[in-house]
Coordinates of C-alpha atoms in Angstrom, one line a residue:
X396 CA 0.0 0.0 0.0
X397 CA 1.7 3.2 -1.7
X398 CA 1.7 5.9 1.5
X399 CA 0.0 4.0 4.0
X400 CA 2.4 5.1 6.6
X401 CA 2.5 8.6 5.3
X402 CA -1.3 9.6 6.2
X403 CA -0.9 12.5 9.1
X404 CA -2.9 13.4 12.0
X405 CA -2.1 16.7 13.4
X406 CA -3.2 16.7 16.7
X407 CA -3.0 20.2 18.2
X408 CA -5.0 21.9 14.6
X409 CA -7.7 19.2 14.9
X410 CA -11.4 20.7 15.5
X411 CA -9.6 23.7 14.6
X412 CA -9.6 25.3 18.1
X413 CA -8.6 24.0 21.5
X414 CA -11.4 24.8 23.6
X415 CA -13.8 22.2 21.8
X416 CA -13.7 20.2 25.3
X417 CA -14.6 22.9 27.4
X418 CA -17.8 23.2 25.2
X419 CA -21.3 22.0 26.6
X420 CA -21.5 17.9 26.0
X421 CA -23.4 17.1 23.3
X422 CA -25.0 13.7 23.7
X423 CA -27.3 11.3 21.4
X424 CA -28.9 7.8 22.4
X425 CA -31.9 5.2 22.6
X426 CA -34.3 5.3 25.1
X427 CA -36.5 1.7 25.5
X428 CA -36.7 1.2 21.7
X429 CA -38.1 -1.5 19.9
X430 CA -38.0 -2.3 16.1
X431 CA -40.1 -5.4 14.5
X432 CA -39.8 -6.4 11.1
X433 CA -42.4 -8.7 10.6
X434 CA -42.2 -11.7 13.8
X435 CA -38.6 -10.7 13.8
X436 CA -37.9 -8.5 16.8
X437 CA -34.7 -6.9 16.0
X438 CA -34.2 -4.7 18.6
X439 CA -35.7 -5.2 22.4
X440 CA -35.6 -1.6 24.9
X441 CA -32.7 -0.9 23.8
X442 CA -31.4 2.0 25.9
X443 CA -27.4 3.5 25.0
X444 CA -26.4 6.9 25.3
X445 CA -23.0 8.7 23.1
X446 CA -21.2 11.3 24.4
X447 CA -19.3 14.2 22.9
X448 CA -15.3 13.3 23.4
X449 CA -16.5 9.5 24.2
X450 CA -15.4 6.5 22.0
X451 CA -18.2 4.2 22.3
X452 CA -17.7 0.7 21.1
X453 CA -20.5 -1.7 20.1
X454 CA -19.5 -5.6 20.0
X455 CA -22.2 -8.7 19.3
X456 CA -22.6 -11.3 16.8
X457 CA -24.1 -11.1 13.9
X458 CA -27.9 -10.6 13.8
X459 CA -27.8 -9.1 17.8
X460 CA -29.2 -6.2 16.4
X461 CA -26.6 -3.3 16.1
X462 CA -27.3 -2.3 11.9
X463 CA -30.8 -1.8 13.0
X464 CA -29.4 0.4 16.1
X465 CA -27.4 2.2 13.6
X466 CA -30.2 2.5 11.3
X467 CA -32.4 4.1 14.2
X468 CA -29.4 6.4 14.9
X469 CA -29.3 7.7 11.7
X470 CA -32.9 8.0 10.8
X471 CA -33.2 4.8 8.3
X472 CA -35.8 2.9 11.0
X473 CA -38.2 4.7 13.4
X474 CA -39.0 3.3 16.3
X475 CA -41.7 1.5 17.0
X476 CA -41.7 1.9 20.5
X477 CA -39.1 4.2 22.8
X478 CA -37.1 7.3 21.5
X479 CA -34.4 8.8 20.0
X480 CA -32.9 11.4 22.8
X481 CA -30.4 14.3 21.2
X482 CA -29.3 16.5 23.9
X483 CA -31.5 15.3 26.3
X484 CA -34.6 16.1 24.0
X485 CA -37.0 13.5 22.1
X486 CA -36.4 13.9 18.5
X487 CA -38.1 12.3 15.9
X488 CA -36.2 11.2 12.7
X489 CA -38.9 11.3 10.0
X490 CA -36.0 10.6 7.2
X491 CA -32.2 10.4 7.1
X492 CA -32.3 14.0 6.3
X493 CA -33.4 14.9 10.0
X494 CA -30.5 13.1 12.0
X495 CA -28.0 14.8 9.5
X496 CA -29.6 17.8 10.8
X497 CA -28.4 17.5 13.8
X498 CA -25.0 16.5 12.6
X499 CA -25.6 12.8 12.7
X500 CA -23.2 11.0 10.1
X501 CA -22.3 7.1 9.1
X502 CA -19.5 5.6 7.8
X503 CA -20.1 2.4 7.0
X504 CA -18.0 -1.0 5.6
X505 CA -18.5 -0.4 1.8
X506 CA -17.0 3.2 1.1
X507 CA -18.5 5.5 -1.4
X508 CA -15.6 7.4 -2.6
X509 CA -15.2 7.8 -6.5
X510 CA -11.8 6.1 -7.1
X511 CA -11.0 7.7 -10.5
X512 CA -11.8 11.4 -9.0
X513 CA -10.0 13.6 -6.8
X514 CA -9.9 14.2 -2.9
X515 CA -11.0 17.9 -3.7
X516 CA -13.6 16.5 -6.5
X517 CA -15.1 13.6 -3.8
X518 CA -15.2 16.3 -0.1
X519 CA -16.7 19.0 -2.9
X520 CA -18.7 16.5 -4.6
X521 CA -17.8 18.4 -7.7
X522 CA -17.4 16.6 -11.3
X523 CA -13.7 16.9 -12.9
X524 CA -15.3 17.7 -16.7
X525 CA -16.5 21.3 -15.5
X526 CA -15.1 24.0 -17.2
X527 CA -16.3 26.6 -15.0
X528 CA -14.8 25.4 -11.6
X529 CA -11.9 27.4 -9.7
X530 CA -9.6 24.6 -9.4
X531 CA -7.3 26.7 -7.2
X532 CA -10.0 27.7 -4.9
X533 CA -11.5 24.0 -5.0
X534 CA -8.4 22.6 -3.9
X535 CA -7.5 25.1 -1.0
X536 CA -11.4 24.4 0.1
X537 CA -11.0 20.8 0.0
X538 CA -7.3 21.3 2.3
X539 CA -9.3 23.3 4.8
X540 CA -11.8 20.6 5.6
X541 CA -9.1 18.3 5.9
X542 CA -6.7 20.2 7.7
X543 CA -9.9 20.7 10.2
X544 CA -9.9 17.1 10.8
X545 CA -6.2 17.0 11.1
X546 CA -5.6 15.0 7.8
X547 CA -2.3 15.5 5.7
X548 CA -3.2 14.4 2.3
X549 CA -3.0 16.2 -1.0
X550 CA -6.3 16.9 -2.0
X551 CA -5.2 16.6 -5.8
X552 CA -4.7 13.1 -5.4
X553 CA -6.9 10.6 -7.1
X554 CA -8.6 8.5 -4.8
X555 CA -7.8 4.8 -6.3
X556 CA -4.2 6.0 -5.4
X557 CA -4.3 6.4 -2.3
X558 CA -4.4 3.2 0.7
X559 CA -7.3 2.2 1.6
X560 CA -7.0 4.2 5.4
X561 CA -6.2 7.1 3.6
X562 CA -9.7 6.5 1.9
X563 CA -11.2 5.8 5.0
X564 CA -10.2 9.0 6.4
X565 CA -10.9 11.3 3.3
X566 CA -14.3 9.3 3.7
X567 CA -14.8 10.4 7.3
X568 CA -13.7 14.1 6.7
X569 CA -16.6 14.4 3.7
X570 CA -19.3 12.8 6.3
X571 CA -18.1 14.8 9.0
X572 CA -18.4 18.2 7.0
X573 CA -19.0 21.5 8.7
X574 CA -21.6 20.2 11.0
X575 CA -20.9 16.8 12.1
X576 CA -21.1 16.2 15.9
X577 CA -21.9 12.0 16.2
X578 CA -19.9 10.0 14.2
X579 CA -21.0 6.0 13.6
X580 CA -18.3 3.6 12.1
X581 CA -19.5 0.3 10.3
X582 CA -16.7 -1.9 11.0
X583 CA -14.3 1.0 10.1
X584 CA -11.1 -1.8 10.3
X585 CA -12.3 -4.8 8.2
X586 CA -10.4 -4.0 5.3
X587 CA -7.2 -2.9 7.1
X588 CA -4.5 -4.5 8.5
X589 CA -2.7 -3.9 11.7
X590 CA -0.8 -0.6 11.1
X591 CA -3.8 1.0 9.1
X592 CA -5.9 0.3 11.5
X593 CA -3.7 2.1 14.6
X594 CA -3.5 5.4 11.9
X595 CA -7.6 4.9 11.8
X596 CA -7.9 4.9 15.5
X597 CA -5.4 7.8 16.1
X598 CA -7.3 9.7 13.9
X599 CA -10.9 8.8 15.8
X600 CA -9.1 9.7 18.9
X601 CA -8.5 13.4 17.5
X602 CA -12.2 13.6 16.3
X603 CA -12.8 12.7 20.3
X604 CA -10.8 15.4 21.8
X605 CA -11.9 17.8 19.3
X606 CA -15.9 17.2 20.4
X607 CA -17.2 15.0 18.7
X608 CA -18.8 11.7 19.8
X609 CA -17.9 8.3 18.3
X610 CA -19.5 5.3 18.1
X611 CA -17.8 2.2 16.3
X612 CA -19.4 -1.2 15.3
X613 CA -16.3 -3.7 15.5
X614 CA -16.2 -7.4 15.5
X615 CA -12.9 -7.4 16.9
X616 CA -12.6 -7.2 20.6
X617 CA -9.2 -6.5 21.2
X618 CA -10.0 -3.0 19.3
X619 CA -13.0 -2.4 21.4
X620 CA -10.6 -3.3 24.6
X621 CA -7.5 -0.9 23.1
X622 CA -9.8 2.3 21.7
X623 CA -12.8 2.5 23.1
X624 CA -13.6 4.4 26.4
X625 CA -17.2 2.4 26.6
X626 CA -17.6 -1.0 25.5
X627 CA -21.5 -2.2 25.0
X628 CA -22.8 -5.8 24.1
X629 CA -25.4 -6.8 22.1
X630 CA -27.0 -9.8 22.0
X631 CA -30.4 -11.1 20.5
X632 CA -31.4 -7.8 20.0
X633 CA -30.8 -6.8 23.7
X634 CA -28.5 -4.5 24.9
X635 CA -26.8 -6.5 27.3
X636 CA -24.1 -5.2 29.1
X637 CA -21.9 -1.7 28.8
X638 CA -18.7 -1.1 30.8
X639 CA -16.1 1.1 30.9
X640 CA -12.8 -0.3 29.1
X641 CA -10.9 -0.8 31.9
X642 CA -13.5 -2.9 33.4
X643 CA -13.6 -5.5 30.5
X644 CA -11.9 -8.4 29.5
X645 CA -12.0 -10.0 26.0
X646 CA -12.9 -13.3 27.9
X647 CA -16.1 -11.7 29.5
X648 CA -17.2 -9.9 26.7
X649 CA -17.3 -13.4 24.5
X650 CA -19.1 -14.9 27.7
X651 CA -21.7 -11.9 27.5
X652 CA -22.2 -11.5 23.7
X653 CA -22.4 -15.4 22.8
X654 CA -23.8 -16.8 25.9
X655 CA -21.4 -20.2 25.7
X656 CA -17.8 -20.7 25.2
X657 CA -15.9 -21.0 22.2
X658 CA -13.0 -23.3 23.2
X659 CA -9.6 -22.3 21.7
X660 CA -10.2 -18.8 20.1
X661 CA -11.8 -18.1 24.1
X662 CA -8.5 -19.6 25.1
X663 CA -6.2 -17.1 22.9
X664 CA -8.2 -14.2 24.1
X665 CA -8.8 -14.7 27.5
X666 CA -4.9 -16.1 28.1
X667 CA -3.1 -15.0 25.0
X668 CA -1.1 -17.9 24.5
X669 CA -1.4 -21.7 23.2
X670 CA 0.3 -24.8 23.1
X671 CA 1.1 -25.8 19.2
X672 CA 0.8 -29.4 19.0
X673 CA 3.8 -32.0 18.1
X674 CA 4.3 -32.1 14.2
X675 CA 2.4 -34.9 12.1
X676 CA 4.0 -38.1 10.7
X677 CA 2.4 -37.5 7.4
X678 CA 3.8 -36.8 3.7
X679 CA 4.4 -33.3 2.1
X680 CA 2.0 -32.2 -0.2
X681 CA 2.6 -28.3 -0.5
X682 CA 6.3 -27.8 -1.5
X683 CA 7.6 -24.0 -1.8
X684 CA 11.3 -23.1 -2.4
X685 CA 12.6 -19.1 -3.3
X686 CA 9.5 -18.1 -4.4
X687 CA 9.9 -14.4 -5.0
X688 CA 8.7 -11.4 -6.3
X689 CA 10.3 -8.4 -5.6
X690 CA 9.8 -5.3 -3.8
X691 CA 7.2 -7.7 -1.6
X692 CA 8.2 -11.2 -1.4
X693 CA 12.4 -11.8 -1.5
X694 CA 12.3 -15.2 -0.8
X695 CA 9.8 -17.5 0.7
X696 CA 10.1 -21.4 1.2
X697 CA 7.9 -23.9 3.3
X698 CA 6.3 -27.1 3.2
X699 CA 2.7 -28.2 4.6
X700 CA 2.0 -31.9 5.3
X701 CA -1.1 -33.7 4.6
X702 CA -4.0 -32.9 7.1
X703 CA -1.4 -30.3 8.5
X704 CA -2.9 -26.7 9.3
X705 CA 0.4 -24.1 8.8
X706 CA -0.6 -20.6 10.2
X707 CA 1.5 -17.6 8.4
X708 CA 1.5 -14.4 10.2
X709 CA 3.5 -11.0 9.5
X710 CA 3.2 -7.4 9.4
X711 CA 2.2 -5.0 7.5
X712 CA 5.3 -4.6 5.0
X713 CA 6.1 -8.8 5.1
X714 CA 4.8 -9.7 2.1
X715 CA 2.7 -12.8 3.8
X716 CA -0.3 -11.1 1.8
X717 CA 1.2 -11.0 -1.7
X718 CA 2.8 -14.6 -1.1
X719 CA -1.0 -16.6 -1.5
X720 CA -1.4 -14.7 -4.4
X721 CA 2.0 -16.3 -5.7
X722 CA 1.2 -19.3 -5.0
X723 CA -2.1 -19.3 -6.8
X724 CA -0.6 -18.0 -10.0
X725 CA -3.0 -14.2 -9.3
X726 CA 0.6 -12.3 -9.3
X727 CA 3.7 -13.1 -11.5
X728 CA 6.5 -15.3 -10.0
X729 CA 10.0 -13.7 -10.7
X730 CA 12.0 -17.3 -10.0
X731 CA 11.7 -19.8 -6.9
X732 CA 9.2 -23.2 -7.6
X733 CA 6.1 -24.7 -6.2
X734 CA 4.9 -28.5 -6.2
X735 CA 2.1 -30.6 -5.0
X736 CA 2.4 -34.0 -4.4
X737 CA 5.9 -33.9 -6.0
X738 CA 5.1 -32.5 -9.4
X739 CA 5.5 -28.7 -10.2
X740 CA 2.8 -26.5 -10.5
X741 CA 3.4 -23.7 -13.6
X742 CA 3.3 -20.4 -12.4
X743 CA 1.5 -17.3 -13.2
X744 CA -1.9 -19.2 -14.1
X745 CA -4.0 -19.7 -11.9
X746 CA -5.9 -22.5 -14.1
X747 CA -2.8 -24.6 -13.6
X748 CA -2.8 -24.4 -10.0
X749 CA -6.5 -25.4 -9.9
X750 CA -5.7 -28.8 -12.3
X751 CA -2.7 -29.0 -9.2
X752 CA -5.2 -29.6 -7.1
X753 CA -4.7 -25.8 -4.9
X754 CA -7.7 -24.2 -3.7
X755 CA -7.6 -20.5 -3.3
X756 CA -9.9 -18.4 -0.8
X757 CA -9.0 -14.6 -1.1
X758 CA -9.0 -12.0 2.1
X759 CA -12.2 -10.0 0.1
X760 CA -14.8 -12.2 -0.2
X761 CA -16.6 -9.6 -2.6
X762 CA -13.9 -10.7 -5.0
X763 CA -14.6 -14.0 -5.0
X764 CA -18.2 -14.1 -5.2
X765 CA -20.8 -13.4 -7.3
X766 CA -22.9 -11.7 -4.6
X767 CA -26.0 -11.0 -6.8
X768 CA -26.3 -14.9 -8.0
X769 CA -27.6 -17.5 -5.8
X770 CA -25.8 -19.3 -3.9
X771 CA -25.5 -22.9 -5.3
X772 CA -23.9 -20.5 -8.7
X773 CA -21.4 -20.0 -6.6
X774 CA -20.8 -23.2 -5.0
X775 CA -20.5 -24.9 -8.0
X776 CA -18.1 -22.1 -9.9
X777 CA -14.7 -24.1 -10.0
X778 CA -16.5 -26.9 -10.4
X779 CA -18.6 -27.1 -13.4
X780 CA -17.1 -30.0 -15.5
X781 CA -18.4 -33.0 -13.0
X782 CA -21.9 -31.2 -13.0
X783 CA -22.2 -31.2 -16.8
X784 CA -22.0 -32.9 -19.5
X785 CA -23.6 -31.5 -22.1
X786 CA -25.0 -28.7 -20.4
X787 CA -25.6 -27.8 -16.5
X788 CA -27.7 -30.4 -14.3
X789 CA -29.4 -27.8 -12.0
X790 CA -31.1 -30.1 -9.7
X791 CA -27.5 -31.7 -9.0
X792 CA -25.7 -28.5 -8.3
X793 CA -29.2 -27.5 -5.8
X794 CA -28.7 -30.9 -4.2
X795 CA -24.7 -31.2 -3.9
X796 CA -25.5 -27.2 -2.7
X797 CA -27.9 -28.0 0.0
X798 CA -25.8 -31.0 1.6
X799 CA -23.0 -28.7 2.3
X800 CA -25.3 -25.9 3.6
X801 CA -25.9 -28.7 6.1
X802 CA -22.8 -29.6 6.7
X803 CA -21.1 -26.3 7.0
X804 CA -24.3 -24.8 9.2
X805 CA -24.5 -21.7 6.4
X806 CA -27.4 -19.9 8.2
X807 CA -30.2 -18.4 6.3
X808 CA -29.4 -20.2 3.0
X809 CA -31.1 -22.3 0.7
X810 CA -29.3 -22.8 -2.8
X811 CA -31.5 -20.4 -4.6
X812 CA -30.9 -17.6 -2.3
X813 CA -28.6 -14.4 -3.4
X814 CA -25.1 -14.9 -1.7
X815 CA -25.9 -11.1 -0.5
X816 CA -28.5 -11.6 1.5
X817 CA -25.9 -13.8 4.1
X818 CA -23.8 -12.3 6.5
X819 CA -20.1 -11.9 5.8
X820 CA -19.5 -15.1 8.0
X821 CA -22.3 -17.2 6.2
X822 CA -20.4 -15.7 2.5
X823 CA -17.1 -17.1 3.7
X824 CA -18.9 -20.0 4.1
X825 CA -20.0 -20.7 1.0
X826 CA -16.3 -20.0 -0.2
X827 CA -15.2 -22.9 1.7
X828 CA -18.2 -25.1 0.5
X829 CA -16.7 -24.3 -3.2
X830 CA -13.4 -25.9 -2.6
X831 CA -15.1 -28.7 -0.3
X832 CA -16.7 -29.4 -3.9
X833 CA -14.0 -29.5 -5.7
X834 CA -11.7 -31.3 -3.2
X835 CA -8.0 -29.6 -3.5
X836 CA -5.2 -31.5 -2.5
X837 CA -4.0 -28.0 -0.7
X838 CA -6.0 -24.9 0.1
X839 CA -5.2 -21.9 0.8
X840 CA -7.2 -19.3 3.0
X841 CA -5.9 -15.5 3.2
X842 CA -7.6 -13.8 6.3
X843 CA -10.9 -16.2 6.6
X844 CA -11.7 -14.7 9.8
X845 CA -12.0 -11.4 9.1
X846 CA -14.9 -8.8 10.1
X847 CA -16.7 -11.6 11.8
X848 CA -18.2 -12.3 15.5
X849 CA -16.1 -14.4 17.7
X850 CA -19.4 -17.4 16.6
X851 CA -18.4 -16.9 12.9
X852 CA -14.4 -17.4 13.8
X853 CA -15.9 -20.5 15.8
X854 CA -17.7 -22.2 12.8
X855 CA -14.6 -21.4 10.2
X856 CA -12.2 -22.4 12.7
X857 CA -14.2 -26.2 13.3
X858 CA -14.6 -26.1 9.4
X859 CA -10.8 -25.5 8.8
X860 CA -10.1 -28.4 11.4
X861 CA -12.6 -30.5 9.5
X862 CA -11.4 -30.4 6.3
X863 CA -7.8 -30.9 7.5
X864 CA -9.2 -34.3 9.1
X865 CA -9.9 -35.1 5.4
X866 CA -6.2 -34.9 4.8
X867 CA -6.1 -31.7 2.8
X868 CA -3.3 -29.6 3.3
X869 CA -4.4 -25.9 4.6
X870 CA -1.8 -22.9 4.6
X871 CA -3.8 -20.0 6.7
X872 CA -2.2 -16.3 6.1
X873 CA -3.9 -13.5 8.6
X874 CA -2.2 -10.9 10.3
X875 CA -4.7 -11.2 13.2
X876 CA -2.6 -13.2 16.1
X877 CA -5.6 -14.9 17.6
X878 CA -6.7 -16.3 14.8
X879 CA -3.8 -18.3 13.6
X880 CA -2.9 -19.4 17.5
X881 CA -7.0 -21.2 17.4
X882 CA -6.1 -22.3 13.8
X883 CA -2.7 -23.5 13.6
X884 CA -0.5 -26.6 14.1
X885 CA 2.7 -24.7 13.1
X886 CA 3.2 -21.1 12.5
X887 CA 5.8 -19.6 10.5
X888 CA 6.2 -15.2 10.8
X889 CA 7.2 -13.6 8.0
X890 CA 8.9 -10.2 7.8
X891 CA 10.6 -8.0 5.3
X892 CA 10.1 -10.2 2.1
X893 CA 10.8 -13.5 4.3
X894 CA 10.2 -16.0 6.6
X895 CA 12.3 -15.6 9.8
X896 CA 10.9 -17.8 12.5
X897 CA 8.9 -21.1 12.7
X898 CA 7.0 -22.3 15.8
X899 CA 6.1 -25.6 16.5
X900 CA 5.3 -28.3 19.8
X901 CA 5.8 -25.3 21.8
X902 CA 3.7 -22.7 23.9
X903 CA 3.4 -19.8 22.0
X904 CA 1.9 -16.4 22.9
X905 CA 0.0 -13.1 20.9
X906 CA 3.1 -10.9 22.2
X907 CA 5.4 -13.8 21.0
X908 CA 4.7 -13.4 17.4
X909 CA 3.9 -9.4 17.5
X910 CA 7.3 -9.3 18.1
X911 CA 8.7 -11.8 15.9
X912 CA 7.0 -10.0 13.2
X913 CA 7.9 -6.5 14.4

């Protein structure tokens, strides 16, 4: 990511003024509201209250009710029973127009930036084939409303070159505007890694000393546990718990959002370490040597043995994100060679590495499915040639469909249903069921946790163990720590273009590989 490290957040110009904490607090919140849709009762007096130069934190898995919150919040849902409070008044949001009236404004997951126009032409919401536009003035306008919100980024830059936090923040700045006083993030972090995600959180930090009141929808705890000030827990559509950060632990707030334990991801949380098992007699099937492709991968070699889950973790700048795509043929392969089961796999085409027998599940799921097409479409994709002969048997592909809806508990699906009407766990799901169907000697999963509850990471985690009973050969790359401790059997770290450690039959901790990697 060009400039990722570059973005700035200058602290003592943010808000523009240094008295915005002395102002009078401005607060928003829910009083007893319920929502129905239908015998669906999504939310259940649900009282919460945000407060000007407060970092609120909302945690819960999915379906506990927090989009419909936010939807109340921001005037998309009216309550069918309770209120919305601003400033200790009942206010009534008739339309989304009325809660950006009183300087209620969303972020949310998908951004809806314009990647081939400006900074100036996205905050200005101005159109680059004008001829009657003041470019000069445009642009100085454009650095005033960032500079407000302490953001150092040329506003001549096109968006689709800039990282993806720099988006996020040029994002914020053009919801925030002039008037903004209640700012709600939609799982600001699920398309960052590590480092981006500290810059995002710096900068929500400024927006809090400068006034302003944040609330953030995050499935990841330990970023409720480092940010937040106020941590609350949904759950079944109940607002279940809220506590000050310092009173919380990840361990408790798993206990309160999901109501049972989730066995080894609890354990990394709640103790921040594991025991890696011993390795397994079993034969090499996934055989890498000097793969590299330069500035981002120098040289990377490994093995993974049959049945044998290998966890790679690294930073930011380790290349352990560009190596998958390596391996699958997506990126070109300046020298270094990959086999499975002993024979060589051609690079740069991915079609080879599929008739290798590698499965391939990308870190954007959006990518990789056809969200619009239902969802046995999608199971079946890299497996179309045993379904047909001469031409598609649909009532096979439903029925192969629905057995692994059963097996992999995909909630809310049937194999006619769009794959964009599941939740982003239930979507990674029917990734996995794809390469279940077509049975891969190795696969190969780049951050399958991410953006989901602590349930979701359950399920993938038990289907990842699953399919390694099977004898497939699973290489997981994340750069969340928690996830490749539940995951793993052995875990290599990767930094600066290569692999520098290996861990294996040993206890290994969270702050063990954060500094291996650093």
């Amino acid at each position: 990511m060009e400039n990722s490290d570059k973005v700035g957040v200058v602290y003592t110009s943010v808000g523009g003024t240094t008295e915005a904490n002395d102002a009078p607090q401005s607060t928003i919140g829910l009083k007893h509201v319920s929502v129905s849709f239908g015998a669906i009762r999504a939310l259940r007096n649900v009282s919460i209250e945000l407060r000007s130069g407060e970092v609120h934190a909302l945690v819960g898995q999915n379906g506990a009710g927090k989009s419909t919150l936010i939807k109340c919040l921001t005037g998309a849902v009216a309550p069918e029973s309770g209120r919305v409070v601003v400033d200790g008044r009942p206010v009534r949001f008739g339309e989304p127009q009325d809660a950006l009236a009183v300087g209620v404004r969303a972020v949310y997951q998908e951004l809806s930036l314009f990647p081939s126009l400006t900074v100036t032409e996205n905050l200005l919401g101005i159109r680059g084939f004008s001829r009657w536009i003041l470019w000069g003035r445009a642009h100085r306008a454009a650095e005033i409303a960032l500079r407000r919100w302490g953001v150092a980024i040329d506003p001549r830059s096109r968006v689709e070159n800039l990282s993806i936090s720099q988006q996020q923040l040029v994002e914020i700045v053009r919801a925030m505007g002039a008037e903004g006083r209640f700012l709600i993030l939609d799982e600001p972090t699920s398309a960052l890694g590590p480092d981006q995600a500290r810059l995002l959180f710096e900068f929500v930090r400024s927006l809090a000393s400068a006034g302003v009141a944040v609330l953030f929808i995050t499935q990841d705890l330990h970023q409720a546990l480092r940010h937040a000030d106020w941590i609350s827990v949904m759950r079944e559509g109940r607002l279940v718990a809220t506590s000050r950060r310092e009173d919380s632990t990840a361990a408790g707030l798993i206990r309160v959002a999901f109501g049972e334990e989730h066995g080894i991801l609890e354990q990394t949380y709640e103790i921040g370490k594991i025991r890696l098992p011993p390795p397994k007699d079993a034969p090499n099937v996934l055989h890498v040597v000097s793969v590299q492709s330069r500035p981002y991968v120098w040289s990377y070699s490994l093995d993974v043995r049959a049945g044998e889950v290998v966890g790679l973790f690294g930073a930011l700048d380790s290349g352990h994100m560009v190596f998958p795509e390596l391996l699958f043929g997506l990126r070109h392969r300046e020298k270094g060679c990959v086999e499975v089961d002993g024979v060589q796999v051609k690079g740069n085409d991915p079609s080879a590495s599929v008739r290798a027998g590698i499965g391939y599940v990308c870190a954007d799921r959006r990518q990789a499915l056809a969200l619009a097409h239902r969802v046995d479409h999608n199971v079946t994709l890299a497996n179309l040639r045993d379904l047909s002969r001469w031409f598609l048997r649909t009532r096979e592909e439903a029925r192969v469909t629905a057995g692994l809806i059963d097996k992999l508990e995909i909630r809310n699906a049937r194999p006619e249903a769009a794959v964009d009407r599941l939740s982003g766990g239930n979507q990674q799901k029917v990734l996995f069921a794809r390469w279940m169907l077509a049975d891969p000697r190795v696969l190969v999963l780049v951050e399958p946790t991410r953006g989901m509850d602590v349930s979701a990471k359950s399920d993938v985690i038990r289907v990842v163990h699953d399919r390694a009973q099977t004898g497939t050969a699973i290489l997981v790359i994340s750069s969340e720590p928690e996830t490749i401790l539940s995951i793993a059997d052995r875990v290599l770290v990767a930094r600066a273009g290569t692999i520098v450690r290996e861990f294996r039959d040993q206890e290994v901790s969270v702050a063990t590989l954060m500094l291996a990697a650093a």
